[in-house]
Coordinates of C-alpha atoms and ligand atoms in Angstrom, one line a residue:
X900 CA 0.0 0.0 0.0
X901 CA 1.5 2.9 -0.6
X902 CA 2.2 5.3 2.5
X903 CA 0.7 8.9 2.7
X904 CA 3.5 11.6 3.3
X905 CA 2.7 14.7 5.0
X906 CA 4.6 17.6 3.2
X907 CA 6.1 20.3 4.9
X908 CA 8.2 23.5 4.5
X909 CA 12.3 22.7 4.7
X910 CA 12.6 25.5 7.2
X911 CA 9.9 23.5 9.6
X912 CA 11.5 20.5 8.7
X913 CA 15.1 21.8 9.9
X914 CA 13.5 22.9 13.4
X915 CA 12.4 19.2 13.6
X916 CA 15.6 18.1 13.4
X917 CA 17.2 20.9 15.7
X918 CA 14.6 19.9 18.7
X919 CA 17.1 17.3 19.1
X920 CA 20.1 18.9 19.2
X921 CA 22.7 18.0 22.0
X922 CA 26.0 19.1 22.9
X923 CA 28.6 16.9 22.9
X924 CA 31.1 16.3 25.7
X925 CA 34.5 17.8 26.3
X926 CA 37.9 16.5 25.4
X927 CA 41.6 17.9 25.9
X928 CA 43.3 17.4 22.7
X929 CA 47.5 18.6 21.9
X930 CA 47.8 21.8 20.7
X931 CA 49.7 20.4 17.1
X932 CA 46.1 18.8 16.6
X933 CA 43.3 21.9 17.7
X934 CA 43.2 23.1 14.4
X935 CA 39.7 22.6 12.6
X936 CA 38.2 21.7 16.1
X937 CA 35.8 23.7 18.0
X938 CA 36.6 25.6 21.4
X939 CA 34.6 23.4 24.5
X940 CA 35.5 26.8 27.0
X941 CA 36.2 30.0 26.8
X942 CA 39.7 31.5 26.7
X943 CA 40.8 34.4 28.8
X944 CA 44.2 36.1 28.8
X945 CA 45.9 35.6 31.8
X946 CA 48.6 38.4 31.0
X947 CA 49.1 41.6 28.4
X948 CA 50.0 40.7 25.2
X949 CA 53.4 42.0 24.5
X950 CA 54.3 41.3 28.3
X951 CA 57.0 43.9 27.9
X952 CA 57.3 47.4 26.4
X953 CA 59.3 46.5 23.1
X954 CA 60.9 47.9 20.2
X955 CA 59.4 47.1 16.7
X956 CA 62.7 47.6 14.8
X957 CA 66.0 47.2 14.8
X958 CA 67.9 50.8 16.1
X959 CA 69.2 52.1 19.0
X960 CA 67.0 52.7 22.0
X961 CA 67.5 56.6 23.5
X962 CA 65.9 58.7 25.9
X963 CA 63.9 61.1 23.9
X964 CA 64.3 64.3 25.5
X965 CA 68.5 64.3 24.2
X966 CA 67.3 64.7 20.8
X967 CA 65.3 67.6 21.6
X968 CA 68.0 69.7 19.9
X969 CA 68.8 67.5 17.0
X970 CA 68.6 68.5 13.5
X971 CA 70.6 68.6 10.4
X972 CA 72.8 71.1 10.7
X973 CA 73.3 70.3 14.4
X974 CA 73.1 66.5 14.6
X975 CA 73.1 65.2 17.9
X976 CA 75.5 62.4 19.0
X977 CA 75.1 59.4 22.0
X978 CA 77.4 57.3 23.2
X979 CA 76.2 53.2 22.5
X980 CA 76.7 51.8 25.5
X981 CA 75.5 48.3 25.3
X982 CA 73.4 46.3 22.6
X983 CA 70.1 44.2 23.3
X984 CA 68.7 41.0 21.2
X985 CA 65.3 39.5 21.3
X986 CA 64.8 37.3 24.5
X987 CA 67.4 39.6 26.5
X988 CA 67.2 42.1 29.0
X989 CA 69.2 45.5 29.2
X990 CA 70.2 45.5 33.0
X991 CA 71.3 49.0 33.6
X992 CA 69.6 52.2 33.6
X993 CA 70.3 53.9 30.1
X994 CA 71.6 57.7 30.4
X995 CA 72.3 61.1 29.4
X996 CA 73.3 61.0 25.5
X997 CA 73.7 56.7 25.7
X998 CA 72.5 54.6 23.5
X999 CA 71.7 50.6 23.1
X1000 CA 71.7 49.6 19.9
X1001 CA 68.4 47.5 19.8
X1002 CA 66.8 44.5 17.9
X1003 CA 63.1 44.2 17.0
X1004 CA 61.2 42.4 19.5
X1005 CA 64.0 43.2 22.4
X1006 CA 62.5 45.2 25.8
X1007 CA 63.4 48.9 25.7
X1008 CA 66.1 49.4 28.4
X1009 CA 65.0 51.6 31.6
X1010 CA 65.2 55.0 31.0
X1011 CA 65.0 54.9 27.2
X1012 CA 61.4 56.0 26.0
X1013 CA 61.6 56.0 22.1
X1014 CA 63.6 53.9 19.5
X1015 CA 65.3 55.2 16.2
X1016 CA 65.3 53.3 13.3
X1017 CA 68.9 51.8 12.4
X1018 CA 68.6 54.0 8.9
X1019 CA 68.1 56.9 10.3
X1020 CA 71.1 57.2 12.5
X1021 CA 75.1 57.4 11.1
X1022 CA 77.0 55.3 13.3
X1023 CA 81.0 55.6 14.2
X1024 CA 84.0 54.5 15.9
X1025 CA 86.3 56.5 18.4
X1026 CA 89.0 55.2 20.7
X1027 CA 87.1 52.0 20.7
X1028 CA 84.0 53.1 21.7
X1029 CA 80.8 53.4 19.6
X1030 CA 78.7 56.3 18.8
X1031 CA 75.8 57.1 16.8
X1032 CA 74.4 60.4 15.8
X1033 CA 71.3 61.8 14.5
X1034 CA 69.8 64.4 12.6
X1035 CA 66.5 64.7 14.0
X1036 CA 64.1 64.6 17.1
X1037 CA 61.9 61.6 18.4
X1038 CA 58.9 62.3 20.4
X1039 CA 58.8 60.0 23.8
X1040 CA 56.9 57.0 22.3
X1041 CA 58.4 57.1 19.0
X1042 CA 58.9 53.0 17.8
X1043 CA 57.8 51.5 21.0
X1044 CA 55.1 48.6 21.1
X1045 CA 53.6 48.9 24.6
X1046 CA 52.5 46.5 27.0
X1047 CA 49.2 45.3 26.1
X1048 CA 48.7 46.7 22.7
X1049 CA 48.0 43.6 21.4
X1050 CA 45.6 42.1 24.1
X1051 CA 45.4 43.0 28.0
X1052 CA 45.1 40.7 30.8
X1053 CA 41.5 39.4 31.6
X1054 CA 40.3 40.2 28.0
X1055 CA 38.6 37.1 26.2
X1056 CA 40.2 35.8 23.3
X1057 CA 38.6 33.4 22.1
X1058 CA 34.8 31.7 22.6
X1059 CA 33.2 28.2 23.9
X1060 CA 32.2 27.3 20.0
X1061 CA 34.5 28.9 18.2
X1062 CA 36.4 27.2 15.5
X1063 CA 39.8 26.7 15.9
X1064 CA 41.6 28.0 13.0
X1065 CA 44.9 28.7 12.3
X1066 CA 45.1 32.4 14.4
X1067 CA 43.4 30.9 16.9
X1068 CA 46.0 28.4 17.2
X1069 CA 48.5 31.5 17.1
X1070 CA 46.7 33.0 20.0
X1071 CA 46.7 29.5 22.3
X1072 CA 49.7 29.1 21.5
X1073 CA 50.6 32.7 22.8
X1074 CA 48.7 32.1 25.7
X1075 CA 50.6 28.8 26.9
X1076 CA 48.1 26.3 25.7
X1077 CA 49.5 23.2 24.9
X1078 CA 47.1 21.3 25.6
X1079 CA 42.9 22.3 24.2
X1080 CA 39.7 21.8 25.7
X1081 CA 37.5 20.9 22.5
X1082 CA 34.2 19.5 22.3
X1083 CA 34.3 15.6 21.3
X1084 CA 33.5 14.9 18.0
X1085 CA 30.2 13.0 17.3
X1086 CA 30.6 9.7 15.7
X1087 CA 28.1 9.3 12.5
X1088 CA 27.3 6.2 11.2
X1089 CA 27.1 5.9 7.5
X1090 CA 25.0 3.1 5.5
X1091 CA 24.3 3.2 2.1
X1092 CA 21.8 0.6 0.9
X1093 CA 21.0 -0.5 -3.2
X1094 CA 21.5 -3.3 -5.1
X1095 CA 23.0 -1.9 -7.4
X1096 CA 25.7 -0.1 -5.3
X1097 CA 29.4 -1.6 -5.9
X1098 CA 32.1 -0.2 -3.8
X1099 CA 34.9 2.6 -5.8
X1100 CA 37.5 -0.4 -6.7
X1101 CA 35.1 -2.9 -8.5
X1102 CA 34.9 -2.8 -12.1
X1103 CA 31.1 -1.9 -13.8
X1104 CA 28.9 -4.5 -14.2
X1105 CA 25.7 -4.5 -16.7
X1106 CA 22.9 -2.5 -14.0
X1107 CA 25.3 -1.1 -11.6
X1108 CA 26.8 1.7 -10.2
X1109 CA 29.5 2.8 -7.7
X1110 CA 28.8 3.8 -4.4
X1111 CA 29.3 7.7 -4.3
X1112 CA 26.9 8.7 -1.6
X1113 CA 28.6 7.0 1.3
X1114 CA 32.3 8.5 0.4
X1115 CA 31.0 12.3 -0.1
X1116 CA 28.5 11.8 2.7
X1117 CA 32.0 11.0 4.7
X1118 CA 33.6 14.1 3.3
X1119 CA 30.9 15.7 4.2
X1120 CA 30.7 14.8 7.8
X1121 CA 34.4 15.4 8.2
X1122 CA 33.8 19.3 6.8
X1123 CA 31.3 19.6 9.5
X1124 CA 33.6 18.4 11.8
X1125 CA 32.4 14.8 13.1
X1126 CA 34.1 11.5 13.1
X1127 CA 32.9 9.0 10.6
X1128 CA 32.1 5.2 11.2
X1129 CA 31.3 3.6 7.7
X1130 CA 29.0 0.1 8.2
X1131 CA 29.0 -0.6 4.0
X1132 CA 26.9 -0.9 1.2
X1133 CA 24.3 -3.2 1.4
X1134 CA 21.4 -4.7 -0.8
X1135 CA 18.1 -4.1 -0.6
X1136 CA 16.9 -6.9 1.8
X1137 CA 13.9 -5.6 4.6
X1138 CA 15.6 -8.6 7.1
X1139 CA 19.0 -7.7 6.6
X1140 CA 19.0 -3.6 6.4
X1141 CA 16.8 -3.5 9.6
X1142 CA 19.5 -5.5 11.7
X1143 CA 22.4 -3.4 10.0
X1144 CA 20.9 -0.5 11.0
X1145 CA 19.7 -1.7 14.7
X1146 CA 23.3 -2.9 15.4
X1147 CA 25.4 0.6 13.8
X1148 CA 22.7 2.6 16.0
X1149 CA 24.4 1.5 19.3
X1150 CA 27.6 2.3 18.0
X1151 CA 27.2 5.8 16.9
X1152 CA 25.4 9.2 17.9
X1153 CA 23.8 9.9 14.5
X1154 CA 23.0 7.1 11.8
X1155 CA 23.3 8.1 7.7
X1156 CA 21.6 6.4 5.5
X1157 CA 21.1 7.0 1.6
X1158 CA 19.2 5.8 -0.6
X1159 CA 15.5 3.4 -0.3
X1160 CA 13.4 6.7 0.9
X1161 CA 10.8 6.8 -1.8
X1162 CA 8.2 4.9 -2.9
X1163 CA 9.9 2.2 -4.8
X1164 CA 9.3 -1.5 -4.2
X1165 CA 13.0 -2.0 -2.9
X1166 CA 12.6 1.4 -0.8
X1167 CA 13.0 -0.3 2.9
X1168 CA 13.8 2.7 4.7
X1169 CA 10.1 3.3 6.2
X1170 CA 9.5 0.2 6.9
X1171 CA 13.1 -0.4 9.0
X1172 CA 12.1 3.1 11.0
X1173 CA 8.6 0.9 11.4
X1174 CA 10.4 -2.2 12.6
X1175 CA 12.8 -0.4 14.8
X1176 CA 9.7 1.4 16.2
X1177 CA 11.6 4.8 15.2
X1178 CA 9.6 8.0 15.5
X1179 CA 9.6 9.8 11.5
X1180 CA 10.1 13.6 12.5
X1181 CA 9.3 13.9 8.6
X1182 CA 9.5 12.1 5.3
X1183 CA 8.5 14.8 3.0
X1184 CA 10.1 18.4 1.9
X1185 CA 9.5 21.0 -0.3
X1186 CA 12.2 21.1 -1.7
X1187 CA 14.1 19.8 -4.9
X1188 CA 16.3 18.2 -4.9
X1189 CA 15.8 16.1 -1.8
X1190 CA 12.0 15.9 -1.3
X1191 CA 11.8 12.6 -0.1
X1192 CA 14.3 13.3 2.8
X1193 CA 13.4 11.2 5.5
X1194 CA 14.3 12.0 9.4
X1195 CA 13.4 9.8 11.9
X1196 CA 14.1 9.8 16.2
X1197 CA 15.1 6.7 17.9
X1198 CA 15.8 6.5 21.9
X1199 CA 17.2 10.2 21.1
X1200 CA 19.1 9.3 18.2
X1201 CA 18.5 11.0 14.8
X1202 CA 18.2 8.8 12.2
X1203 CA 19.1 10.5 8.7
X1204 CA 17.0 9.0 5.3
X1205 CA 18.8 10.1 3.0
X1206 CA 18.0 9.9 -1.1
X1207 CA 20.0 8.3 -2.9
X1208 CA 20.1 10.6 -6.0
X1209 CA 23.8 12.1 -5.6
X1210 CA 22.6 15.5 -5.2
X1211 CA 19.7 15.3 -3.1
X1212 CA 21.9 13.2 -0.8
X1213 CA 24.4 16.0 -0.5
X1214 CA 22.1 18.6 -0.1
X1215 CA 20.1 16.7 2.4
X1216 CA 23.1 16.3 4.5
X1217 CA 23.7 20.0 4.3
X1218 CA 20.8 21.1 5.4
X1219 CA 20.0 18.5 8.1
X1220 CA 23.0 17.1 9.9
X1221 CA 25.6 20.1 9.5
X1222 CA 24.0 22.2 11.9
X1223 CA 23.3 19.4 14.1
X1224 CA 26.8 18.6 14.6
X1225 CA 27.8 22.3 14.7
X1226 CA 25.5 22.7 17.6
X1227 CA 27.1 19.7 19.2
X1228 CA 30.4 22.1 19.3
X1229 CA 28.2 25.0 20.6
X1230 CA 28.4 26.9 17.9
X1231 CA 26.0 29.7 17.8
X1232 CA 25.9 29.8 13.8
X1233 CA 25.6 26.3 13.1
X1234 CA 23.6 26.6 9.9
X1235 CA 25.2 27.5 6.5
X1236 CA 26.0 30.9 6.2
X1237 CA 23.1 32.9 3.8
X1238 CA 24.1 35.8 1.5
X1239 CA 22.6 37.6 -1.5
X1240 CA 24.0 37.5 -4.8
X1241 CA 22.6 38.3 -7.8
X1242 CA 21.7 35.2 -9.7
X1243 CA 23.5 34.7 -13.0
X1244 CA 21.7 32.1 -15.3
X1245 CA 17.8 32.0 -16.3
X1246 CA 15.3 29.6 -14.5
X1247 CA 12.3 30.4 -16.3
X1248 CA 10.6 26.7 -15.1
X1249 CA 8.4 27.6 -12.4
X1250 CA 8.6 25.1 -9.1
X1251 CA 6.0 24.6 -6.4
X1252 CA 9.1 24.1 -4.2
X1253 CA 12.3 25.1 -3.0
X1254 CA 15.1 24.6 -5.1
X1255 CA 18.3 24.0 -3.8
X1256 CA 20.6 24.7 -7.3
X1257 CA 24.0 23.9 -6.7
X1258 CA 25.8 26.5 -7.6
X1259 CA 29.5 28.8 -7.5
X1260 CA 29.0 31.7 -6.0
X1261 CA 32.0 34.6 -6.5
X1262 CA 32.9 37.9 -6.5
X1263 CA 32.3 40.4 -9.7
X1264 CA 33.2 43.3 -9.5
X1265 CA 32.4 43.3 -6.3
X1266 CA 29.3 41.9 -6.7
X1267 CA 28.2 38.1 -5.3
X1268 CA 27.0 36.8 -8.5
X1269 CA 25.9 32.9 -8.2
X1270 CA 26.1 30.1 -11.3
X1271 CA 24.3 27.2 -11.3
X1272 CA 27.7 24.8 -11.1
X1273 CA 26.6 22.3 -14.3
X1274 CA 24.1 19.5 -14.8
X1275 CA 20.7 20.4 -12.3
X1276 CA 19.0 17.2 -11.7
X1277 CA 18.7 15.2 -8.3
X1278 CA 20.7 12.9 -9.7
X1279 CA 23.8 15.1 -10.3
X1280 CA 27.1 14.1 -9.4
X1281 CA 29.2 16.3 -11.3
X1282 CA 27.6 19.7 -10.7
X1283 CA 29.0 19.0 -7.0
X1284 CA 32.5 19.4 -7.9
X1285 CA 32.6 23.2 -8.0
X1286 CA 29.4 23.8 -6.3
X1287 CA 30.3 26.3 -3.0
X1288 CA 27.0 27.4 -2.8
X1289 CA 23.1 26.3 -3.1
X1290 CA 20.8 29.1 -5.2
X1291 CA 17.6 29.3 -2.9
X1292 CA 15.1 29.9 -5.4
X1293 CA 11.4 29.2 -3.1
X1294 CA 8.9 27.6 -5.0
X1295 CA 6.0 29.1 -6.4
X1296 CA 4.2 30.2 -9.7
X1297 CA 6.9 31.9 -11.3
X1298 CA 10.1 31.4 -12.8
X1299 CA 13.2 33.2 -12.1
X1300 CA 15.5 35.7 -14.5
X1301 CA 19.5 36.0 -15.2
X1302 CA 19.9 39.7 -12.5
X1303 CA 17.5 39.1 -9.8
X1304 CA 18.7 39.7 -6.3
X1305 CA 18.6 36.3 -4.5
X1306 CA 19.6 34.3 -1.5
X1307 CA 22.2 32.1 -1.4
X1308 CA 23.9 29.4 1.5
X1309 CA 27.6 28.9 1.6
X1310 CA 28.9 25.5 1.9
X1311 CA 32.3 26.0 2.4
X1312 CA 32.5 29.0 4.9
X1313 CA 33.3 28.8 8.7
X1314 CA 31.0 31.9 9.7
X1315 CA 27.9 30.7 9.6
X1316 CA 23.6 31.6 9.6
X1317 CA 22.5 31.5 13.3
X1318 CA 18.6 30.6 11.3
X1319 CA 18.9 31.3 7.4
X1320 CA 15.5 30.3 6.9
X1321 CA 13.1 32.9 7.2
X1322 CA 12.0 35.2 4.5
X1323 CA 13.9 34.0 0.8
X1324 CA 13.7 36.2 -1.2
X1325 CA 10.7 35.0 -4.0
X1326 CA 10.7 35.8 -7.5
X1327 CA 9.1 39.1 -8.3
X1328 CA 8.9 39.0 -12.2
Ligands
LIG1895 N1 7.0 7.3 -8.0 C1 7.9 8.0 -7.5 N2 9.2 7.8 -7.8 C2 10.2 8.6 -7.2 C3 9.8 9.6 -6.3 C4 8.5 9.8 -6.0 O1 8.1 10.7 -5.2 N3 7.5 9.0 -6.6 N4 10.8 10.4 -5.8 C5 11.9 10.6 -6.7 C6 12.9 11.4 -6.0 S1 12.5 13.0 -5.9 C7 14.1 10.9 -5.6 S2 15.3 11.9 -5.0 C8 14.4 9.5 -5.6 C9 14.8 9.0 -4.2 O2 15.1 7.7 -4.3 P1 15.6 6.9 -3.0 O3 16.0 7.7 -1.9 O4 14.5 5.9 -2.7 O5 16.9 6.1 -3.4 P2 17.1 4.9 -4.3 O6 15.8 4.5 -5.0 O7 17.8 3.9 -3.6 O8 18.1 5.4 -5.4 C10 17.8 6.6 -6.2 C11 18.9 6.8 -7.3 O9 20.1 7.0 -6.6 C12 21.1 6.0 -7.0 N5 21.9 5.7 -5.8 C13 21.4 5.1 -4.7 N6 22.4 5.0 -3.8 C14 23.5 5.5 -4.3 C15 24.9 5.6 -3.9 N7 25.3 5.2 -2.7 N8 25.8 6.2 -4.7 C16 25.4 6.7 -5.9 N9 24.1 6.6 -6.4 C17 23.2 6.0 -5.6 C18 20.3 4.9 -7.4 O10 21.0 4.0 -8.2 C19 19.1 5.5 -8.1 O11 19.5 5.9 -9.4 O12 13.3 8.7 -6.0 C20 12.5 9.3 -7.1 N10 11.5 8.4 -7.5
MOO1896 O1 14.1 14.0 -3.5 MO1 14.2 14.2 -5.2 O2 15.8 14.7 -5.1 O3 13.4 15.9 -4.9 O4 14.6 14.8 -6.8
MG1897 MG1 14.0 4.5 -4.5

């Protein structure tokens, strides 16, 4: 018989799926692996960032007010009376006309309140001493990077959520971190089911295809930022899938499955969520690709239906599990980041839903102009390749025109939508 789907708006579909969002626990991880994790605390400075007044270039460090009477016809002359390196410290208390010649990054000697570049001074020898004149004045301050012009004790650097990228790293690093509190990464389970699914290194046979949902699905779930578990590919038998997925559901926090969703005869997915007694938050979206997107709840564990057409697969995942797993970091923006761009190709065929076009969005004269990335059709497996963006064009009555201002969500940036789904912006034509 065939089962009555409910259909309902994506954006109502993603709140579903976010009622059962979770956080994930806390791990301490070494600071050479951080990178492309997600902050589980806030980070405070616990000193001023330099520590030390410093000097910026390489000179000689004076007291300002013996250059008061400096100037090219009268250039004024200091004894050097000891040079400074990074990671030393100038002991003595610098002088009336003295000088310490000074290397970038080295603390400006007591009594010295300004440094002079190294080209702007003449330097000399006389009965083995050194001297340097100049032709000019320097204001107190001149070349010195104060204490805490970069960051001062107490502020905070860096947020519970945040991802870790590479300044970030610079800045833990900075601040003595070697070792990270990050949030655990949730472990999703990926199945992909069909009998006509042969893994990447089998040659073609007459009627079947290779298995490329499961391997971007794992790309995928990497980019977001979880750990992968990969159960296999595995025909289309009710007895078979339905303990396949039982078993990878205690192993995992999340389960992926593509393909068997629709109506077809060989389509097992709602009847395993039937056997396992699983609660279906929703098994149909308005949305194209990716209508028959199934989601289903079972003992607190999502269950992702995805299709098996290539495209809706990937734009399912997109849409559904990414900001699931970037709220299990915390992270306040865990949807994909919207934008408007002005759309760059015609799509004159009217929808009644969504369309998800996959699509390169870049900058024109600094304009966001996005392009449908190649072939359009669920089934696409090429267009992915330089997709960076999906084309939100909502469904409706009328088609959309090459120059109309439209939304688009980025797949490959690390800012983020904190809710991209109100208000699209419909064609008007
Ligand atoms: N009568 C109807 N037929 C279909 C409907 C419908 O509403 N009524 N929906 C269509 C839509 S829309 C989609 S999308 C697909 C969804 O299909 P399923 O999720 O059930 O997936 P399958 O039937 O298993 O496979 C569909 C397609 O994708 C290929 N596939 C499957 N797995 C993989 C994989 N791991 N790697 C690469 N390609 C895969 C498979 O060979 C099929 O060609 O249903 C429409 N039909
Ligand atoms: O779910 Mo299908 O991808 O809408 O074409
Ligand atoms: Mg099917």
């Amino acid at each position: 018989m065939l089962e009555k789907r409910k259909l309902i708006p994506v954006g109502e579909a993603v709140k579903r799926v976010m009622e059962f969002a979770f956080q994930e626990k806390k791990e301490i991880v070494p600071l050479l692996q951080a990178h492309g994790r997600f902050l589980a605390e806030d980070i405070a400075a616990d000193a001023d960032v330099p520590a030390f007044d410093r000097s910026p270039y390489d000179g000689f460090a004076i007291r300002s007010i013996d250059s008061r009477e400096a100037s090219s016809e009268n250039p004024v002359t200091f004894k050097v009376v000891g040079e400074i390196g990074a990671g030393f410290v100038f002991e003595e208390t610098v002088g009336h006309l003295e000088a310490v010649r000074i290397m970038t990054g080295a603390p400006i000697p007591k009594g010295c309140d300004a440094v002079v570049m190294l080209e702007l001074t003449h330097t000399f020898e006389e009965n083995n001493e050194m001297y340097m004149s100049i032709k000019r004045t320097f204001e107190a301050g001149t070349n010195i990077s104060y204490k805490g012009e970069d960051v001062q004790k107490g502020a905070i650097l860096l947020e519970k959520g945040q991802y870790i990228n590479p300044g970030a790293v610079a800045l833990l690093a900075t601040f003595g971190y070697d070792q990270v509190p990050v949030f655990r990464k949730p472990i999703i389970g990926v199945i992909a089911t069909g009998s006509e699914l042969l893994e990447p290194g089998e040659s073609l046979q007459p009627g079947k295809i290779r298995n490329s949902n499961a391997y971007m699905i794992m790309a995928q779930i990497e980019r977001a930022g979880a750990s992968v578990q990969y159960f296999g590919k595995f025909s289309d038998e009710l007895d078979v899938c339905i303990d396949v997925v039982q078993n990878a559901l205690q192993e995992v926090d999340m389960l992926i499955t593509t393909g068997g969703v629709s109506v077809g005869d060989y389509d097992y997915l709602p009847a395993i969520y039937e056997a396992i007694d699983a609660n279906v938050l929703f098994n149909k979206v308005a949305m194209r690709p990716g209508s028959v997107t199934t989601v289903a709840e079972s003992k607190g564990k999502l269950l992702f239906g995805l299709s098996g057409n290539p495209s809706a697969c990937y734009v399912g995942f997109e849409l559904f599990v990414r900001p699931i797993i970037r709220t299990a970091f915390s992270n306040k923006q865990p949807h994909l980041r919207r934008e408007s761009a002005v759309l760059g190709a015609d799509f004159t065929k009217a929808n009644p839903f969504t369309r998800f076009v996959r699509g390169t969005a870049l900058y024109d004269n600094g304009q966001l102009i996005a392009l449908p990335s190649g072939f359009d059709k669920s089934s696409a497996v090429s267009s992915l390749v330089e997709a960076n963006a999906f084309i939100v064009l909502p469904g409706g009555s009328r088609g959309y025109e090459k120059g109309m201002q439209i939304d688009v969500l980025l797949l490959e940036d690390m800012q983020g939508s904190e809710w991209p789904w109100n208000n699209f912006r419909k064609s008007y034509k």
